Tab-separated table of C-alpha atoms in Angstrom:
chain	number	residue	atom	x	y	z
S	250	UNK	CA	37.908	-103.306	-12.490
S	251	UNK	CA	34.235	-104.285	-11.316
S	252	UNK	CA	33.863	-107.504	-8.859
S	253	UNK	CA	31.581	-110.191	-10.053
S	254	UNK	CA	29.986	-110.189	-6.565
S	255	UNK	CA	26.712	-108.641	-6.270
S	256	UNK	CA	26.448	-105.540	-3.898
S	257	UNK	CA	23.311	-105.979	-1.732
S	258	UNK	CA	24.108	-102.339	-0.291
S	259	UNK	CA	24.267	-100.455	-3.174
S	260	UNK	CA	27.081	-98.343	-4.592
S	261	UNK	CA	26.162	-95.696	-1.847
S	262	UNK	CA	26.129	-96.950	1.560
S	263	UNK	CA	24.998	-94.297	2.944
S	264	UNK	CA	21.865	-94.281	1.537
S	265	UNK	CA	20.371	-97.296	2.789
S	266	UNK	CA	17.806	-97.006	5.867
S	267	UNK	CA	18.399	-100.384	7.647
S	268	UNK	CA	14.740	-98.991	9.425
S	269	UNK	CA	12.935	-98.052	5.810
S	270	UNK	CA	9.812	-100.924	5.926
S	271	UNK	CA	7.836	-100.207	3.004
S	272	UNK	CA	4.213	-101.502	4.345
S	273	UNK	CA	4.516	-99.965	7.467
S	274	UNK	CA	1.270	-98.656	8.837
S	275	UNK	CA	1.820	-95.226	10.947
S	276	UNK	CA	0.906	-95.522	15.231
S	277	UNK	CA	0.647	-92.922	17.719
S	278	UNK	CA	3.784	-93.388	19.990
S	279	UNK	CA	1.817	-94.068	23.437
S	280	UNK	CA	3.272	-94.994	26.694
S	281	UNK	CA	2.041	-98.705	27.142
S	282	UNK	CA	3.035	-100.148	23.724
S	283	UNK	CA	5.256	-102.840	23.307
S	284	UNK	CA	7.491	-101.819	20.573
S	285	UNK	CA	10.396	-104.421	18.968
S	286	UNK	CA	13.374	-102.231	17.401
S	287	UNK	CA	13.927	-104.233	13.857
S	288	UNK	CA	17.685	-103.199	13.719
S	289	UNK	CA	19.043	-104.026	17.091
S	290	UNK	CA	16.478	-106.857	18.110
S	291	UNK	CA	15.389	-104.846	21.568
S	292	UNK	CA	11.860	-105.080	23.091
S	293	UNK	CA	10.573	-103.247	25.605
S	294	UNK	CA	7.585	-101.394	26.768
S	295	UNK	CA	6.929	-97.032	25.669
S	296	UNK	CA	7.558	-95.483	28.808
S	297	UNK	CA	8.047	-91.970	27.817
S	298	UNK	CA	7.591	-90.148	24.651
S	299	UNK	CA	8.760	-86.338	24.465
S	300	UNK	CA	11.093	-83.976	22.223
S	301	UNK	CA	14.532	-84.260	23.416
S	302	UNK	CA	17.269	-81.402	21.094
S	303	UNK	CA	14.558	-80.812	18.718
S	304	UNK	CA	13.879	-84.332	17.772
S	305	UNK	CA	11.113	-86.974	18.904
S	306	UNK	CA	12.030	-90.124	21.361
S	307	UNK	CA	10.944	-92.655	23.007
S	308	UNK	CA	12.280	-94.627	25.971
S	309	UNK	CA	11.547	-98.450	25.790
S	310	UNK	CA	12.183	-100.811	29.439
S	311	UNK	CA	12.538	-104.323	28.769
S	312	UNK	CA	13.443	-106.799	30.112
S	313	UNK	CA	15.125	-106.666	34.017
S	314	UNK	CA	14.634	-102.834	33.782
S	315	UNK	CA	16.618	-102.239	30.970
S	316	UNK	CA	16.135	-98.573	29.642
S	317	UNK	CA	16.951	-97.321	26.053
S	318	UNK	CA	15.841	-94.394	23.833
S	319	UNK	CA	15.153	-95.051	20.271
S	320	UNK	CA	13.808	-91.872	17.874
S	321	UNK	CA	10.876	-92.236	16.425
S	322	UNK	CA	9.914	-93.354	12.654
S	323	UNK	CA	10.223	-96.679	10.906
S	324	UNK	CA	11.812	-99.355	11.351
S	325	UNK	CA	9.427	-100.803	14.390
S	326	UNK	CA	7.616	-103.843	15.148
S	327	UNK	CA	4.268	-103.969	17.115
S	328	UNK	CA	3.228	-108.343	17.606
S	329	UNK	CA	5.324	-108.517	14.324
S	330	UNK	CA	3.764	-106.182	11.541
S	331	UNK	CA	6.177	-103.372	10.420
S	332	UNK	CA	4.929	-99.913	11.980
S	333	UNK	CA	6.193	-96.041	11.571
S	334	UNK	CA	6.076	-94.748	14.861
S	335	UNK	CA	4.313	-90.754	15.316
S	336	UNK	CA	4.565	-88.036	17.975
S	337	UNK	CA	1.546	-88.388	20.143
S	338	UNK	CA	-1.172	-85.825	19.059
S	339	UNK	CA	-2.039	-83.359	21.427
S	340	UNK	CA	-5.257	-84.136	23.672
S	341	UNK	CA	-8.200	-81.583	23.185
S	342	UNK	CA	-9.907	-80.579	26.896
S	343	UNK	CA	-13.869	-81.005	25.902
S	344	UNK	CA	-15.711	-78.340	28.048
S	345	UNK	CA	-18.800	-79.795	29.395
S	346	UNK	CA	-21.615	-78.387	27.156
S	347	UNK	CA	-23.624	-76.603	29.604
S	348	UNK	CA	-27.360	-76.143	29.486
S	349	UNK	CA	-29.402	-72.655	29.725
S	350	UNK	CA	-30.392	-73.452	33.191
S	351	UNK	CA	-26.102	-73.786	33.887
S	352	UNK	CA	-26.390	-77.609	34.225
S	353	UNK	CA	-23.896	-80.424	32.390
S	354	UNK	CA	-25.978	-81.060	29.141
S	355	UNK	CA	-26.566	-84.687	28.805
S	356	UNK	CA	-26.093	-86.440	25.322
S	357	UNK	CA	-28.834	-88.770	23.861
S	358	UNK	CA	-30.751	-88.894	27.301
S	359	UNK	CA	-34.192	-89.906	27.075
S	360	UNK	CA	-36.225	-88.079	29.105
S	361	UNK	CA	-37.565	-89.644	32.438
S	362	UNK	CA	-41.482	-90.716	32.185
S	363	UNK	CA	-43.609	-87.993	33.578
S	364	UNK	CA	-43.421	-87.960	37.566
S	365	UNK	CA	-46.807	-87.749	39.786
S	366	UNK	CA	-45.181	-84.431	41.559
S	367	UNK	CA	-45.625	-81.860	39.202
S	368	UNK	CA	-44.819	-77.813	39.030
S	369	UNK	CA	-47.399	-75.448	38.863
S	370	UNK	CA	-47.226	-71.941	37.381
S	371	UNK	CA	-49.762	-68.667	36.843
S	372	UNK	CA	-49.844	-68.990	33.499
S	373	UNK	CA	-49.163	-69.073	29.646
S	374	UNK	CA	-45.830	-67.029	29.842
S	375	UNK	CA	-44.904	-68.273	33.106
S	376	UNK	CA	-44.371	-72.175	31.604
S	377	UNK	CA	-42.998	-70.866	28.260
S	378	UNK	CA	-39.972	-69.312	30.697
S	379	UNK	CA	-39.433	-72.030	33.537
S	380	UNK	CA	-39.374	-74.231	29.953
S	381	UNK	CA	-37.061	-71.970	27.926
S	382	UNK	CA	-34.243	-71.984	30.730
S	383	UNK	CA	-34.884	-75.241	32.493
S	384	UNK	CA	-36.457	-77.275	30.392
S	385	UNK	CA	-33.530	-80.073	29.586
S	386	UNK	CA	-33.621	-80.812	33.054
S	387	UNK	CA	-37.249	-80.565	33.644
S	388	UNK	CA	-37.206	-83.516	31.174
S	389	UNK	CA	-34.588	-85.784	32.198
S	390	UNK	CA	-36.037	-85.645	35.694
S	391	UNK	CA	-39.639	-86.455	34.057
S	392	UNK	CA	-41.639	-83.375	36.117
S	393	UNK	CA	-44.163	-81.395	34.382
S	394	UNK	CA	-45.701	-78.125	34.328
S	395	UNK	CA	-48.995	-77.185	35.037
S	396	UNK	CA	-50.653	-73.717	34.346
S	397	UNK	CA	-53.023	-72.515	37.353
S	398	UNK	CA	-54.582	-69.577	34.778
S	399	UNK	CA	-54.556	-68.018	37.728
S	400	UNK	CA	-53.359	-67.322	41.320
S	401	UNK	CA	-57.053	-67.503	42.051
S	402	UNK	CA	-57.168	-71.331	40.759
S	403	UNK	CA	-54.627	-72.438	43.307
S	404	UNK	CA	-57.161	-73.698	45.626
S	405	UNK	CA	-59.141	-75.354	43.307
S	406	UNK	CA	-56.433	-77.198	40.951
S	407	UNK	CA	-54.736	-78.311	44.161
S	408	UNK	CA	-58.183	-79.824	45.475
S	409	UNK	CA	-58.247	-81.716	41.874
S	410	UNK	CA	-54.560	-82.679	42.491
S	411	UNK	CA	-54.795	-83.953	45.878
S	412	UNK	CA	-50.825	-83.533	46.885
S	413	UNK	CA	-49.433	-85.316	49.110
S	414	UNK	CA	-45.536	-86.215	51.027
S	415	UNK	CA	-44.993	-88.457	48.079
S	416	UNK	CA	-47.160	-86.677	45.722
S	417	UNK	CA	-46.184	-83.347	45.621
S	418	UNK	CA	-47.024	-79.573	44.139
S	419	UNK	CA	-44.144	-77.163	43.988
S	420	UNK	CA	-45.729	-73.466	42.581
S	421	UNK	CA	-44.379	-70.538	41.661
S	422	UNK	CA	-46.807	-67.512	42.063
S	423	UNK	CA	-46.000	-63.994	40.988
S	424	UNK	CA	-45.660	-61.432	43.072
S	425	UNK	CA	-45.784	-63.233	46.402
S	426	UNK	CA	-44.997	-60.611	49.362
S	427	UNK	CA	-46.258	-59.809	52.771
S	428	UNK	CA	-49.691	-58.596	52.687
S	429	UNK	CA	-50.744	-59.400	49.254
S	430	UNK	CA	-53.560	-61.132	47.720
S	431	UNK	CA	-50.907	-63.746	46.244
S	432	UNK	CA	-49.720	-64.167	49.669
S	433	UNK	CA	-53.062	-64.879	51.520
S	434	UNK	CA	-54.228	-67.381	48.915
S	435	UNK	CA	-50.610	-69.516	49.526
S	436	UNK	CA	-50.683	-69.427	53.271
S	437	UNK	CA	-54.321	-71.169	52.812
S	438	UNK	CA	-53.522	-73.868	49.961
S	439	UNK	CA	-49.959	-74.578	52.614
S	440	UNK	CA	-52.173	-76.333	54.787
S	441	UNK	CA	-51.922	-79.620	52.680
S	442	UNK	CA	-49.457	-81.899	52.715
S	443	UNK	CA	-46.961	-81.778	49.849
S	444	UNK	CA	-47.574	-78.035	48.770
S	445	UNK	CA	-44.612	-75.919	48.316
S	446	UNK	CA	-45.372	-71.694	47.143
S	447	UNK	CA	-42.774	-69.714	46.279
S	448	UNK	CA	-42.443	-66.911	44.658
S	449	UNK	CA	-40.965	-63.484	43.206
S	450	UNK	CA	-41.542	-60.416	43.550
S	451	UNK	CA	-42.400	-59.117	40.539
S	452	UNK	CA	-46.240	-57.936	39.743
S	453	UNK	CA	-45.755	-60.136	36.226
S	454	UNK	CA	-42.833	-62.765	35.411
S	455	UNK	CA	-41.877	-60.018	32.811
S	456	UNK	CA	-40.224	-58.271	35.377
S	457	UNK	CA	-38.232	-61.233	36.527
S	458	UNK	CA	-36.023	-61.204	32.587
S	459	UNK	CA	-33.322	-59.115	33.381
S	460	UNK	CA	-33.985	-55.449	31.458
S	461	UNK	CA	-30.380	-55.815	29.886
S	462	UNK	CA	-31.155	-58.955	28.526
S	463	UNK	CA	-33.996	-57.203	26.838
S	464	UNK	CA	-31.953	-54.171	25.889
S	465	UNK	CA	-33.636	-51.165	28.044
S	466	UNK	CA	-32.355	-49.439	31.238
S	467	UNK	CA	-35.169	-50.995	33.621
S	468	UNK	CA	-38.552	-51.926	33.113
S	469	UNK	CA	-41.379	-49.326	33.182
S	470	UNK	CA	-43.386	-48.402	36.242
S	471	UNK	CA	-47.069	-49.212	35.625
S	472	UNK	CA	-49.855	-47.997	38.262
S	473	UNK	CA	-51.254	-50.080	40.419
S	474	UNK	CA	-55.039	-50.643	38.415
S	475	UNK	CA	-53.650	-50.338	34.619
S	476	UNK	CA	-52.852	-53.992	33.238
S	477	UNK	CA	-49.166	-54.626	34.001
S	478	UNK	CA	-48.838	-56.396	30.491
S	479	UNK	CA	-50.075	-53.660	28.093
S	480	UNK	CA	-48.635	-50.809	30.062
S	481	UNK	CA	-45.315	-52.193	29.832
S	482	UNK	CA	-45.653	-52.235	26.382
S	483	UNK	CA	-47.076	-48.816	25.799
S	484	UNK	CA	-44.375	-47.150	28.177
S	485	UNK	CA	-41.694	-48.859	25.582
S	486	UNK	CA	-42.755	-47.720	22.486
S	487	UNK	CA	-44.517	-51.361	21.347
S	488	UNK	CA	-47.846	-51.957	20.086
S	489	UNK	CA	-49.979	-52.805	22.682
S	490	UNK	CA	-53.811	-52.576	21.948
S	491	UNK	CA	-54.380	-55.844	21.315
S	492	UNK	CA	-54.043	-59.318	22.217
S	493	UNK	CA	-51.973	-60.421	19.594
S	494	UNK	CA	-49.894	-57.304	20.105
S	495	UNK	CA	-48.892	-58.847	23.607
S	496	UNK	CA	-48.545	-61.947	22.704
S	497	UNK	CA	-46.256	-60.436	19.933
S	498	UNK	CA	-44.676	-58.941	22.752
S	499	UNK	CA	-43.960	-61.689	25.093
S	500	UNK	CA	-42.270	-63.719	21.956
S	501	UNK	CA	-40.212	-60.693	21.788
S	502	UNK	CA	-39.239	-60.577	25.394
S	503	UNK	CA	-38.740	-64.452	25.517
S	504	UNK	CA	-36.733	-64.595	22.874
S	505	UNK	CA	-34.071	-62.277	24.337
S	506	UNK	CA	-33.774	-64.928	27.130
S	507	UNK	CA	-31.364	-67.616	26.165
S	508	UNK	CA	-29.298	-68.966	29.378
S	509	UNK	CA	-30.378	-68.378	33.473
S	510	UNK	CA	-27.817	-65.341	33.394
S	511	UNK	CA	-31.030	-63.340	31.859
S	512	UNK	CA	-33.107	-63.616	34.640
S	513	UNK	CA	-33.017	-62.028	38.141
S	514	UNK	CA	-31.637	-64.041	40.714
S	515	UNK	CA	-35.057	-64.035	42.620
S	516	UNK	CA	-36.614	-66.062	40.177
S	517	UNK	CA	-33.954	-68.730	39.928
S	518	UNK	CA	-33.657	-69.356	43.436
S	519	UNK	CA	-37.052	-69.984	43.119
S	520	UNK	CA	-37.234	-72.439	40.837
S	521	UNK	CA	-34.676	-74.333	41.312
S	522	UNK	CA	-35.807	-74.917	44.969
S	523	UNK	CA	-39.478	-76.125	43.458
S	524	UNK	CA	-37.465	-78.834	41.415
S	525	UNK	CA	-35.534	-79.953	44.803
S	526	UNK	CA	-38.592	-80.460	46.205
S	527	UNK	CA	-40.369	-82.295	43.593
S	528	UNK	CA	-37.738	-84.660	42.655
S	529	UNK	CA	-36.274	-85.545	46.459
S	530	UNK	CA	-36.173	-88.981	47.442
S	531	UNK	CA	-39.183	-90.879	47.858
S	532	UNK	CA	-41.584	-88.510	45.712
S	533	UNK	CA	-42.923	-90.493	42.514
């Protein structure tokens, strides 16, 4: 015999999910949330959210202290809109992109307007390398580099430049040791205010990219006399006649460089002291 009365529940009991919501959205389980259980009326505040005997929980306080642990899924309420509560995703640890001169690379910087202090260099190759490996930061702190075209310039473009405590020069000269031409000619141009010369000791800034980087056991000795630039390339096996052969050759050597692990240490001492100096406090 049937009853006349309606069953609300269904003929299985069992089956019915006093929790089920149909339109609810899903939400990260977070500690912070304010969370109303539908079936037993409790509020309170995510405190914790972890896997306790294989299944996901979260423990609610509300009001004077009151602690309870509720699984997660439906059958929520966040400021009154049904929700379906999910395990918190697991947070991703961004490394720092890091630039080729081993700085923090800085997102959609705009670079700095151009500084009066500026860097000065030899030559041609000489910028295209201080640019290659420290050019973001070059940039962002707005300082330029000059080519000299020549140690034998220095005194000349810094007479043009006019340096000063505010106003400064950094250079980098090749081959600057004891009793060398390069040496003489920076002790001289010193005696203004606002120079800094340093320098490696390489013959050419060649020398200063690492040979591994470039994929031979050391660079060549050339004789003092023979020009350091096509020597090196005869002694490895490159054309060399030319001077679109070196020039070949440079963009061949340059392109092996891509981070300041490539280059010797002696060079990127250097260089980063030059951009201390031109970019301390109260230069322009």
């Amino acid at each position: 015999m049937h009853s006349s009365t309606p069953d609300r529940y269904g003929a299985d009991v069992l089956s019915h999910d006093p929790h089920a919501r149909p339109s609810s959205r899903e939400v990260e389980a977070r500690p912070g949330l304010l969370i109303e259980d539908v079936q037993s009326g409790f509020v309170g505040e995510i405190m914790d959210v972890r896997r306790r005997g294989g299944l996901w929980q979260m423990e609610l306080e509300g009001q004077r202290g009151v602690r309870r642990v509720f699984p997660l899924g439906a059958g929520y309420w966040i400021e009154g809109q049904p929700v379906r509560l999910t395990p918190p995703r697991p947070h991703r640890i961004t490394k720092p992109r890091i630039n080729a001169a081993g700085s923090i690379h800085v997102e959609q910087h705009r670079a700095r307007v151009a500084r009066a202090s500026r860097i000065w260099v030899e030559g041609k190759h000489d910028a295209e390398l201080v640019q290659k490996v420290w050019g973001e930061d070059l940039a962002l702190e707005g300082v330029v580099v000059e080519e000299l075209l020549g140690v034998d310039n220095l005194e000349e473009k810094m007479a043009e430049f006019e340096p000063s405590d505010e106003r400064r020069a950094g250079v980098l000269v090749d081959h600057l040791v004891p009793g060398s031409k390069e040496s003489r000619i920076a002790e001289a141009a010193m005696r203004r205010p606002g120079i800094l010369i340093l320098g490696h000791p390489y013959v050419d800034v060649w020398q200063a990219v690492k040979p591994a980087a470039v994929g031979i056991p050391a660079w060549p000795a050339v004789p003092k006399g023979e020009d350091i630039k096509r020597g090196t390339l005869r002694r490895l096996g490159w054309p060399y006649q030319t001077k679109e052969d070196v020039g070949l050759g440079w963009a061949r050597i340059l392109a092996c460089v891509h981070t300041y692990k490539d280059l010797e240490p002696s060079l990127l001492g250097r260089v980063e002291e030059l951009i201390d100096f031109v970019t301390a406090v109260g230069t322009r």
